[in-house]
Amino acid sequence: MNKPLILVVEDDAAIRNLITTTLETHDYRFQVAPNGESAILEASSHNPDVVLLDLGLPDLDGIEIIKKIRGWSLMPIIVISARSEDTDKIEALDAGADDYLTKPFSVEELLARLRVTFRRLNYVLGSQDTQNSIFKNGDLKIDYAAGCAFMGENELHLTPIEYKLLCLLAKNVGKVLTHTYITKEIWGSSWDNDVASLRVFMATLRKKLEKSSTSPQYIQTHVGVGYRMLRV
């Protein structure tokens, strides 16, 4: 069985070498692309299992690359960028990125994000018995077996991590889940970057769930503690 193939899109040679050395040490196959044009070519030609994408490339902005890839593929895209503002993260996630890692990052954190990505399908398909394959709460419906969610009759277009967050909250409806618990369940760790990423993913998830940003119906924030899905 072939090892996963990872496309590393990074123009900074030092960071690119750090990433590829890490991947090689942990038996991942990889290809590299130093700019946007070569990234699109490599992605379309070799269909990698995951793309690690820097946003600040010399020829194309990473957001445009995400949109181009999403035009023909759902391959996981993990953004690795020095852009640390929430607005930058939300823009990348809205464009179709699956996860966001802020520079500087640790090797352990990068590997943890990759492990989460490769475990994701098993999470969606596993541990769901047929008798409890549908979750309903107000207009929200989650079809665990199909791996999708709906608001009324409309399917919600969720990133894999948004979907995983939604399922985690739904399985614990009415319970307050702490930041540490959630980040460990989603990313397998509780780094400072994970807590920051959780805030961003929760914001994008809420935009897709809630009719009003000022009066949330489904997800309640417990400041300094965590989040809870309300029973509607």
Backbone as CSV, one residue per row, in Angstrom:
resi,resn,N_x,N_y,N_z,CA_x,CA_y,CA_z,C_x,C_y,C_z
1,MET,0.846,-1.195,0.000,0.000,0.000,0.000,0.882,1.246,0.000
2,ASN,0.602,2.177,-0.911,1.421,3.377,-1.021,1.249,4.276,0.187
3,LYS,2.333,4.908,0.582,2.285,5.905,1.633,1.556,7.138,1.098
4,PRO,0.932,7.918,1.983,0.254,9.137,1.525,1.207,10.079,0.799
5,LEU,0.693,10.742,-0.232,1.472,11.706,-1.003,1.041,13.113,-0.604
6,ILE,2.011,13.930,-0.230,1.733,15.289,0.242,2.416,16.294,-0.678
7,LEU,1.658,17.268,-1.148,2.214,18.341,-1.973,2.541,19.525,-1.079
8,VAL,3.812,19.910,-1.070,4.283,21.020,-0.250,4.438,22.252,-1.143
9,VAL,3.603,23.251,-0.920,3.634,24.477,-1.726,4.206,25.590,-0.847
10,GLU,5.464,25.909,-1.049,6.164,26.858,-0.178,7.339,27.452,-0.946
11,ASP,7.418,28.799,-0.989,8.508,29.441,-1.733,9.744,29.696,-0.872
12,ASP,9.604,29.662,0.442,10.746,29.856,1.326,11.510,28.539,1.437
13,ALA,12.746,28.513,0.920,13.511,27.273,0.854,13.759,26.666,2.228
14,ALA,14.019,27.500,3.230,14.313,26.980,4.565,13.100,26.269,5.157
15,ILE,11.923,26.899,5.039,10.703,26.282,5.570,10.344,25.048,4.756
16,ARG,10.513,25.146,3.445,10.224,23.998,2.580,11.099,22.801,2.955
17,ASN,12.372,23.055,3.224,13.282,21.971,3.597,12.924,21.380,4.953
18,LEU,12.497,22.249,5.884,12.066,21.758,7.197,10.877,20.817,7.052
19,ILE,9.910,21.230,6.245,8.706,20.413,6.069,9.028,19.096,5.377
20,THR,9.786,19.166,4.291,10.073,17.942,3.537,10.951,16.972,4.330
21,THR,11.883,17.506,5.105,12.709,16.640,5.950,11.849,15.928,6.986
22,THR,10.895,16.669,7.567,9.971,16.076,8.532,9.136,14.980,7.889
23,LEU,8.618,15.257,6.703,7.793,14.266,6.007,8.608,13.027,5.660
24,GLU,9.821,13.228,5.188,10.674,12.106,4.811,10.998,11.241,6.030
25,THR,11.268,11.894,7.161,11.594,11.178,8.391,10.432,10.304,8.859
26,HIS,9.210,10.749,8.566,8.030,10.010,9.013,7.369,9.230,7.879
27,ASP,8.149,8.950,6.856,7.739,8.024,5.780,6.570,8.502,4.931
28,TYR,6.400,9.818,4.827,5.425,10.347,3.882,6.108,10.590,2.537
29,ARG,5.407,10.297,1.475,5.896,10.707,0.155,5.523,12.170,-0.051
30,PHE,6.320,12.894,-0.805,6.012,14.308,-1.008,6.510,14.793,-2.360
31,GLN,5.891,15.865,-2.804,6.352,16.631,-3.958,6.359,18.097,-3.548
32,VAL,7.169,18.891,-4.217,7.270,20.296,-3.835,6.891,21.190,-5.018
33,ALA,6.375,22.359,-4.664,6.046,23.386,-5.656,6.412,24.733,-5.046
34,PRO,7.315,25.489,-5.683,7.767,26.756,-5.107,6.875,27.952,-5.428
35,ASN,5.865,27.747,-6.275,4.981,28.860,-6.636,3.584,28.334,-6.980
36,GLY,2.679,29.253,-7.236,1.298,28.889,-7.463,1.049,28.103,-8.735
37,GLU,1.682,28.512,-9.827,1.466,27.826,-11.103,1.898,26.371,-11.026
38,SER,3.072,26.136,-10.435,3.546,24.751,-10.327,2.685,23.968,-9.337
39,ALA,2.128,24.646,-8.324,1.251,23.974,-7.370,0.008,23.428,-8.062
40,ILE,-0.596,24.258,-8.889,-1.808,23.823,-9.607,-1.490,22.679,-10.557
41,LEU,-0.338,22.771,-11.229,0.074,21.710,-12.154,0.304,20.403,-11.405
42,GLU,1.032,20.462,-10.292,1.326,19.247,-9.523,0.046,18.658,-8.931
43,ALA,-0.829,19.507,-8.437,-2.068,19.024,-7.829,-2.945,18.320,-8.853
44,SER,-3.028,18.889,-10.042,-3.879,18.292,-11.073,-3.245,17.054,-11.699
45,SER,-1.923,17.005,-11.724,-1.234,15.882,-12.367,-1.098,14.663,-11.460
46,HIS,-0.880,14.897,-10.158,-0.534,13.795,-9.259,-1.585,13.508,-8.189
47,ASN,-2.617,14.344,-8.090,-3.716,14.115,-7.153,-3.204,13.727,-5.767
48,PRO,-2.485,14.610,-5.086,-1.933,14.282,-3.770,-3.025,14.037,-2.737
49,ASP,-2.654,13.360,-1.667,-3.608,13.088,-0.599,-3.878,14.336,0.246
50,VAL,-2.860,15.189,0.384,-2.986,16.429,1.145,-2.114,17.495,0.492
51,VAL,-2.576,18.741,0.527,-1.770,19.878,0.090,-1.430,20.731,1.307
52,LEU,-0.142,20.996,1.506,0.306,21.959,2.518,0.619,23.247,1.775
53,LEU,-0.163,24.292,2.010,-0.137,25.469,1.156,0.230,26.746,1.903
54,ASP,1.291,27.395,1.459,1.627,28.739,1.934,0.769,29.743,1.159
55,LEU,0.280,30.771,1.831,-0.559,31.757,1.147,0.256,32.808,0.402
56,GLY,1.431,33.158,0.931,2.213,34.247,0.355,3.201,33.782,-0.690
57,LEU,2.700,33.415,-1.848,3.553,32.922,-2.937,3.898,34.058,-3.897
58,PRO,4.983,33.912,-4.671,5.445,35.027,-5.501,4.559,35.346,-6.698
59,ASP,3.801,34.372,-7.199,3.036,34.610,-8.422,1.530,34.650,-8.212
60,LEU,1.005,33.792,-7.352,-0.437,33.729,-7.109,-0.686,33.755,-5.610
61,ASP,-1.756,34.422,-5.206,-2.127,34.383,-3.803,-2.706,33.010,-3.483
62,GLY,-2.387,32.511,-2.289,-2.844,31.180,-1.913,-4.348,31.015,-1.939
63,ILE,-5.082,32.076,-1.651,-6.549,32.000,-1.687,-7.029,31.629,-3.085
64,GLU,-6.394,32.202,-4.090,-6.769,31.887,-5.470,-6.464,30.431,-5.802
65,ILE,-5.364,29.921,-5.262,-5.010,28.522,-5.506,-6.053,27.599,-4.884
66,ILE,-6.474,27.927,-3.662,-7.517,27.128,-3.013,-8.775,27.092,-3.879
67,LYS,-9.190,28.244,-4.363,-10.401,28.316,-5.177,-10.255,27.515,-6.472
68,LYS,-9.074,27.597,-7.093,-8.847,26.842,-8.329,-8.917,25.342,-8.076
69,ILE,-8.261,24.870,-7.012,-8.284,23.442,-6.706,-9.700,22.998,-6.364
70,ARG,-10.416,23.831,-5.628,-11.786,23.466,-5.243,-12.733,23.415,-6.441
71,GLY,-12.304,23.989,-7.557,-13.107,23.909,-8.766,-13.178,22.507,-9.339
72,TRP,-12.217,21.644,-8.952,-12.218,20.289,-9.506,-11.856,19.197,-8.511
73,SER,-11.529,19.537,-7.261,-11.122,18.500,-6.321,-11.472,18.881,-4.886
74,LEU,-11.720,17.853,-4.070,-11.957,18.033,-2.637,-10.758,17.567,-1.815
75,MET,-9.594,17.445,-2.447,-8.404,17.016,-1.701,-8.163,17.945,-0.514
76,PRO,-7.792,17.392,0.645,-7.568,18.232,1.829,-6.465,19.267,1.603
77,ILE,-6.717,20.489,2.027,-5.747,21.583,1.923,-5.520,22.155,3.314
78,ILE,-4.285,22.055,3.785,-3.899,22.653,5.063,-3.057,23.880,4.766
79,VAL,-3.549,25.028,5.150,-2.810,26.280,4.948,-1.742,26.411,6.030
80,ILE,-0.533,26.771,5.610,0.552,27.084,6.544,1.010,28.491,6.200
81,SER,0.707,29.443,7.071,0.924,30.836,6.694,1.341,31.688,7.885
82,ALA,2.071,32.759,7.574,2.440,33.737,8.600,1.299,34.711,8.868
83,ARG,0.255,34.683,8.037,-0.903,35.549,8.248,-1.698,35.005,9.428
84,SER,-1.679,35.714,10.542,-2.250,35.181,11.768,-3.566,35.831,12.184
85,GLU,-4.010,36.830,11.429,-5.279,37.488,11.782,-6.465,36.553,11.520
86,ASP,-7.489,36.639,12.373,-8.671,35.801,12.196,-9.315,36.014,10.825
87,THR,-9.287,37.256,10.339,-9.902,37.536,9.035,-9.196,36.765,7.922
88,ASP,-7.870,36.624,8.011,-7.124,35.859,7.008,-7.491,34.383,7.076
89,LYS,-7.611,33.865,8.303,-7.964,32.454,8.471,-9.360,32.182,7.934
90,ILE,-10.298,33.072,8.271,-11.675,32.885,7.817,-11.762,32.951,6.296
91,GLU,-11.003,33.863,5.686,-11.014,33.959,4.227,-10.524,32.665,3.594
92,ALA,-9.453,32.084,4.153,-8.914,30.835,3.605,-9.894,29.682,3.799
93,LEU,-10.513,29.611,4.967,-11.473,28.539,5.234,-12.717,28.682,4.372
94,ASP,-13.194,29.911,4.199,-14.356,30.147,3.343,-14.051,29.794,1.888
95,ALA,-12.795,29.961,1.487,-12.408,29.628,0.111,-12.350,28.126,-0.116
96,GLY,-12.251,27.355,0.990,-12.258,25.900,0.853,-11.120,25.172,1.538
97,ALA,-10.276,25.895,2.295,-9.212,25.222,3.048,-9.832,24.367,4.151
98,ASP,-9.141,23.284,4.502,-9.643,22.376,5.532,-9.094,22.695,6.915
99,ASP,-7.914,23.275,6.968,-7.285,23.574,8.255,-6.296,24.715,8.043
100,TYR,-5.831,25.304,9.159,-4.977,26.494,9.079,-3.946,26.417,10.200
101,LEU,-2.687,26.424,9.820,-1.574,26.368,10.767,-0.763,27.648,10.620
102,THR,-0.539,28.337,11.744,0.126,29.627,11.706,1.630,29.484,11.944
103,LYS,2.422,30.151,11.109,3.866,30.204,11.323,4.172,31.187,12.448
104,PRO,5.189,30.919,13.267,6.007,29.704,13.283,5.235,28.553,13.920
105,PHE,5.520,27.346,13.487,4.830,26.174,13.999,5.877,25.130,14.395
106,SER,5.469,24.194,15.223,6.367,23.118,15.609,6.162,21.925,14.683
107,VAL,7.191,21.121,14.555,7.104,19.902,13.751,6.017,18.984,14.307
108,GLU,5.943,18.900,15.641,4.947,18.029,16.268,3.533,18.477,15.924
109,GLU,3.331,19.793,15.867,2.003,20.307,15.544,1.635,19.995,14.096
110,LEU,2.584,20.158,13.190,2.340,19.827,11.790,1.966,18.357,11.634
111,LEU,2.708,17.485,12.282,2.421,16.053,12.195,1.060,15.722,12.791
112,ALA,0.701,16.420,13.878,-0.607,16.183,14.488,-1.726,16.570,13.527
113,ARG,-1.570,17.697,12.833,-2.591,18.124,11.868,-2.729,17.104,10.729
114,LEU,-1.611,16.565,10.299,-1.659,15.549,9.237,-2.361,14.282,9.721
115,ARG,-2.058,13.874,10.946,-2.706,12.668,11.475,-4.216,12.856,11.554
116,VAL,-4.627,14.046,11.977,-6.060,14.342,12.050,-6.692,14.246,10.667
117,THR,-6.016,14.794,9.680,-6.539,14.764,8.320,-6.730,13.339,7.821
118,PHE,-5.761,12.483,8.085,-5.848,11.107,7.607,-6.821,10.253,8.429
119,ARG,-7.112,10.693,9.653,-8.088,9.954,10.479,-9.526,10.377,10.204
120,ARG,-9.672,11.468,9.520,-10.961,12.121,9.389,-12.047,11.222,8.787
121,LEU,-11.705,10.501,7.742,-12.702,9.656,7.088,-13.189,8.569,8.032
122,ASN,-12.269,7.980,8.800,-12.668,6.954,9.759,-13.580,7.533,10.828
123,TYR,-13.329,8.782,11.180,-14.182,9.434,12.186,-15.609,9.572,11.663
124,VAL,-15.715,9.971,10.410,-17.034,10.188,9.821,-17.782,8.874,9.650
125,LEU,-17.071,7.855,9.163,-17.722,6.600,8.825,-17.779,5.617,9.989
126,GLY,-16.843,5.736,10.917,-16.783,4.796,12.027,-17.656,5.213,13.190
127,SER,-17.855,4.279,14.077,-18.542,4.493,15.354,-19.959,5.047,15.213
128,GLN,-20.556,4.850,14.043,-21.951,5.291,13.866,-22.812,4.074,13.576
129,ASP,-23.676,3.693,14.510,-24.549,2.567,14.211,-25.755,3.060,13.426
130,THR,-26.357,2.139,12.688,-27.414,2.529,11.746,-28.651,3.066,12.468
131,GLN,-28.895,2.616,13.712,-30.080,3.084,14.417,-29.961,4.548,14.839
132,ASN,-28.738,5.035,14.965,-28.540,6.419,15.398,-27.794,7.222,14.335
133,SER,-28.122,6.963,13.096,-27.371,7.604,12.014,-27.880,9.000,11.680
134,ILE,-29.036,9.386,12.234,-29.594,10.711,11.972,-29.746,11.471,13.295
135,PHE,-29.220,12.696,13.319,-29.388,13.586,14.472,-30.242,14.764,14.040
136,LYS,-31.258,15.109,14.832,-32.103,16.253,14.512,-32.194,17.168,15.721
137,ASN,-32.122,18.451,15.459,-32.245,19.468,16.501,-32.793,20.722,15.834
138,GLY,-34.083,20.981,16.026,-34.708,22.081,15.305,-34.642,21.822,13.801
139,ASP,-34.179,22.809,13.057,-34.046,22.649,11.602,-32.743,21.960,11.212
140,LEU,-31.869,21.721,12.186,-30.575,21.089,11.906,-30.727,19.572,11.845
141,LYS,-30.186,18.988,10.803,-30.156,17.526,10.681,-28.756,17.100,10.268
142,ILE,-28.211,16.104,10.964,-26.909,15.539,10.613,-27.120,14.085,10.211
143,ASP,-26.705,13.752,9.009,-26.750,12.366,8.536,-25.343,11.805,8.687
144,TYR,-25.104,11.110,9.797,-23.758,10.614,10.085,-23.278,9.613,9.036
145,ALA,-24.181,8.750,8.604,-23.789,7.721,7.642,-23.329,8.334,6.325
146,ALA,-24.009,9.402,5.903,-23.648,10.059,4.640,-22.555,11.098,4.833
147,GLY,-22.300,11.481,6.095,-21.263,12.479,6.365,-21.638,13.875,5.916
148,CYS,-22.918,14.236,6.088,-23.352,15.569,5.669,-24.388,16.109,6.653
149,ALA,-24.622,17.416,6.564,-25.552,18.081,7.468,-26.456,19.016,6.678
150,PHE,-27.644,19.260,7.213,-28.641,20.082,6.533,-29.242,21.083,7.506
151,MET,-29.619,22.224,6.974,-30.421,23.197,7.702,-31.729,23.317,6.940
152,GLY,-32.771,22.724,7.485,-33.994,22.599,6.719,-33.768,21.653,5.553
153,GLU,-34.090,22.101,4.357,-33.894,21.279,3.161,-32.548,21.543,2.491
154,ASN,-31.804,22.517,2.994,-30.558,22.917,2.338,-29.350,22.260,2.990
155,GLU,-28.513,21.639,2.158,-27.297,21.024,2.679,-26.302,22.110,3.083
156,LEU,-25.671,21.922,4.230,-24.638,22.844,4.695,-23.301,22.447,4.077
157,HIS,-22.615,23.415,3.498,-21.315,23.140,2.881,-20.238,23.397,3.932
158,LEU,-19.889,22.330,4.646,-18.967,22.421,5.767,-17.592,21.878,5.386
159,THR,-16.559,22.497,5.942,-15.222,21.916,5.809,-15.172,20.681,6.710
160,PRO,-14.218,19.786,6.490,-14.138,18.588,7.334,-14.053,18.895,8.829
161,ILE,-13.299,19.921,9.207,-13.180,20.227,10.629,-14.462,20.860,11.156
162,GLU,-15.120,21.688,10.362,-16.418,22.222,10.775,-17.410,21.082,11.019
163,TYR,-17.401,20.103,10.118,-18.308,18.961,10.272,-17.971,18.170,11.533
164,LYS,-16.688,17.972,11.771,-16.257,17.231,12.955,-16.652,17.968,14.231
165,LEU,-16.491,19.287,14.229,-16.916,20.102,15.375,-18.425,19.980,15.610
166,LEU,-19.177,20.065,14.522,-20.636,19.984,14.625,-21.057,18.637,15.207
167,CYS,-20.435,17.556,14.742,-20.761,16.223,15.252,-20.405,16.098,16.730
168,LEU,-19.258,16.650,17.111,-18.825,16.578,18.510,-19.814,17.298,19.420
169,LEU,-20.256,18.477,19.012,-21.234,19.225,19.792,-22.581,18.504,19.829
170,ALA,-22.980,17.945,18.691,-24.275,17.266,18.607,-24.312,16.021,19.497
171,LYS,-23.206,15.299,19.562,-23.156,14.090,20.389,-23.150,14.426,21.880
172,ASN,-22.901,15.693,22.182,-22.892,16.137,23.577,-23.873,17.293,23.782
173,VAL,-24.993,17.245,23.068,-25.953,18.337,23.109,-26.372,18.622,24.553
174,GLY,-26.365,19.912,24.906,-26.716,20.325,26.248,-25.548,20.387,27.208
175,LYS,-24.389,19.821,26.816,-23.217,19.813,27.687,-22.233,20.907,27.262
176,VAL,-21.597,21.528,28.241,-20.537,22.488,27.948,-19.243,21.723,27.725
177,LEU,-18.656,21.882,26.548,-17.380,21.235,26.223,-16.273,22.277,26.336
178,THR,-15.247,21.977,27.091,-14.162,22.936,27.295,-13.302,23.061,26.054
179,HIS,-12.580,24.178,25.981,-11.652,24.368,24.863,-10.664,23.218,24.775
180,THR,-10.122,22.814,25.914,-9.124,21.738,25.926,-9.711,20.434,25.428
181,TYR,-10.917,20.104,25.881,-11.559,18.865,25.436,-11.796,18.882,23.926
182,ILE,-12.321,19.986,23.437,-12.637,20.072,22.010,-11.373,19.977,21.156
183,THR,-10.341,20.740,21.512,-9.126,20.735,20.690,-8.452,19.369,20.699
184,LYS,-8.497,18.683,21.833,-7.904,17.337,21.873,-8.693,16.358,21.010
185,GLU,-10.016,16.517,20.990,-10.850,15.650,20.158,-10.654,15.940,18.670
186,ILE,-10.475,17.206,18.325,-10.379,17.594,16.911,-8.966,17.426,16.377
187,TRP,-7.973,17.914,17.130,-6.596,17.903,16.638,-5.680,16.932,17.366
188,GLY,-6.175,16.309,18.414,-5.351,15.377,19.155,-4.369,16.052,20.086
189,SER,-4.503,17.358,20.264,-3.587,18.110,21.114,-4.303,19.374,21.575
190,SER,-3.628,20.147,22.405,-4.224,21.396,22.869,-3.168,22.495,22.885
191,TRP,-2.590,22.737,21.715,-1.620,23.819,21.570,-2.353,25.157,21.591
192,ASP,-1.587,26.222,21.851,-2.182,27.562,21.804,-2.778,27.829,20.434
193,ASN,-2.088,27.382,19.377,-2.599,27.569,18.021,-3.916,26.828,17.808
194,ASP,-4.074,25.678,18.481,-5.314,24.916,18.340,-6.493,25.696,18.917
195,VAL,-6.288,26.318,20.071,-7.361,27.099,20.693,-7.718,28.296,19.813
196,ALA,-6.696,28.942,19.231,-6.952,30.062,18.320,-7.695,29.579,17.079
197,SER,-7.291,28.431,16.556,-7.966,27.875,15.377,-9.399,27.494,15.697
198,LEU,-9.621,26.967,16.905,-10.977,26.599,17.315,-11.905,27.812,17.256
199,ARG,-11.434,28.955,17.721,-12.248,30.168,17.691,-12.631,30.532,16.259
200,VAL,-11.683,30.378,15.348,-11.942,30.709,13.946,-12.936,29.720,13.331
201,PHE,-12.709,28.428,13.546,-13.608,27.423,12.980,-15.015,27.553,13.556
202,MET,-15.105,27.884,14.840,-16.422,28.055,15.446,-17.144,29.259,14.837
203,ALA,-16.386,30.297,14.514,-16.992,31.473,13.880,-17.532,31.130,12.494
204,THR,-16.765,30.373,11.713,-17.222,30.015,10.361,-18.385,29.033,10.425
205,LEU,-18.358,28.118,11.403,-19.469,27.178,11.561,-20.748,27.920,11.933
206,ARG,-20.623,28.873,12.839,-21.796,29.630,13.257,-22.413,30.420,12.106
207,LYS,-21.572,30.975,11.250,-22.084,31.723,10.101,-22.994,30.851,9.243
208,LYS,-22.721,29.549,9.220,-23.500,28.641,8.389,-24.730,28.092,9.120
209,LEU,-24.699,28.160,10.456,-25.803,27.602,11.242,-26.817,28.635,11.708
210,GLU,-26.315,29.765,12.162,-27.158,30.708,12.889,-27.802,31.757,11.976
211,LYS,-29.048,32.053,12.224,-29.731,33.108,11.483,-29.271,34.480,11.957
212,SER,-28.959,34.586,13.247,-28.535,35.858,13.837,-27.233,35.663,14.594
213,SER,-26.252,36.503,14.295,-24.968,36.405,14.985,-25.050,36.913,16.420
214,THR,-26.045,37.751,16.696,-26.177,38.328,18.042,-27.046,37.471,18.956
215,SER,-27.889,36.623,18.376,-28.756,35.741,19.175,-28.616,34.302,18.692
216,PRO,-27.501,33.645,19.058,-27.262,32.287,18.562,-28.323,31.307,19.044
217,GLN,-28.768,30.462,18.141,-29.818,29.505,18.458,-29.245,28.126,18.775
218,TYR,-28.139,27.787,18.153,-27.615,26.429,18.256,-26.351,26.304,19.112
219,ILE,-25.410,27.238,18.976,-24.130,27.115,19.684,-23.957,28.290,20.639
220,GLN,-23.804,27.960,21.901,-23.640,28.976,22.935,-22.179,29.016,23.389
221,THR,-21.644,30.226,23.503,-20.278,30.406,23.997,-20.290,30.580,25.513
222,HIS,-19.431,29.847,26.182,-19.194,30.053,27.611,-17.810,30.668,27.718
223,VAL,-17.769,31.971,27.895,-16.533,32.749,27.806,-15.476,32.196,28.751
224,GLY,-14.304,31.943,28.189,-13.187,31.430,28.957,-13.264,29.958,29.278
225,VAL,-14.369,29.291,28.860,-14.555,27.880,29.186,-14.653,27.017,27.932
226,GLY,-15.667,27.298,27.097,-15.848,26.466,25.922,-17.163,26.753,25.217
227,TYR,-17.791,25.703,24.663,-18.995,25.853,23.853,-20.001,24.762,24.191
228,ARG,-21.266,25.047,23.896,-22.330,24.090,24.137,-23.350,24.173,23.015
229,MET,-23.813,23.012,22.532,-24.934,23.010,21.600,-26.224,23.016,22.408
230,LEU,-27.091,23.964,22.087,-28.372,24.072,22.774,-29.398,23.151,22.117
231,ARG,-30.275,22.604,22.915,-31.392,21.828,22.368,-32.479,22.804,21.955
232,VAL,-32.803,22.809,20.665,-33.781,23.750,20.116,-35.181,23.158,20.212
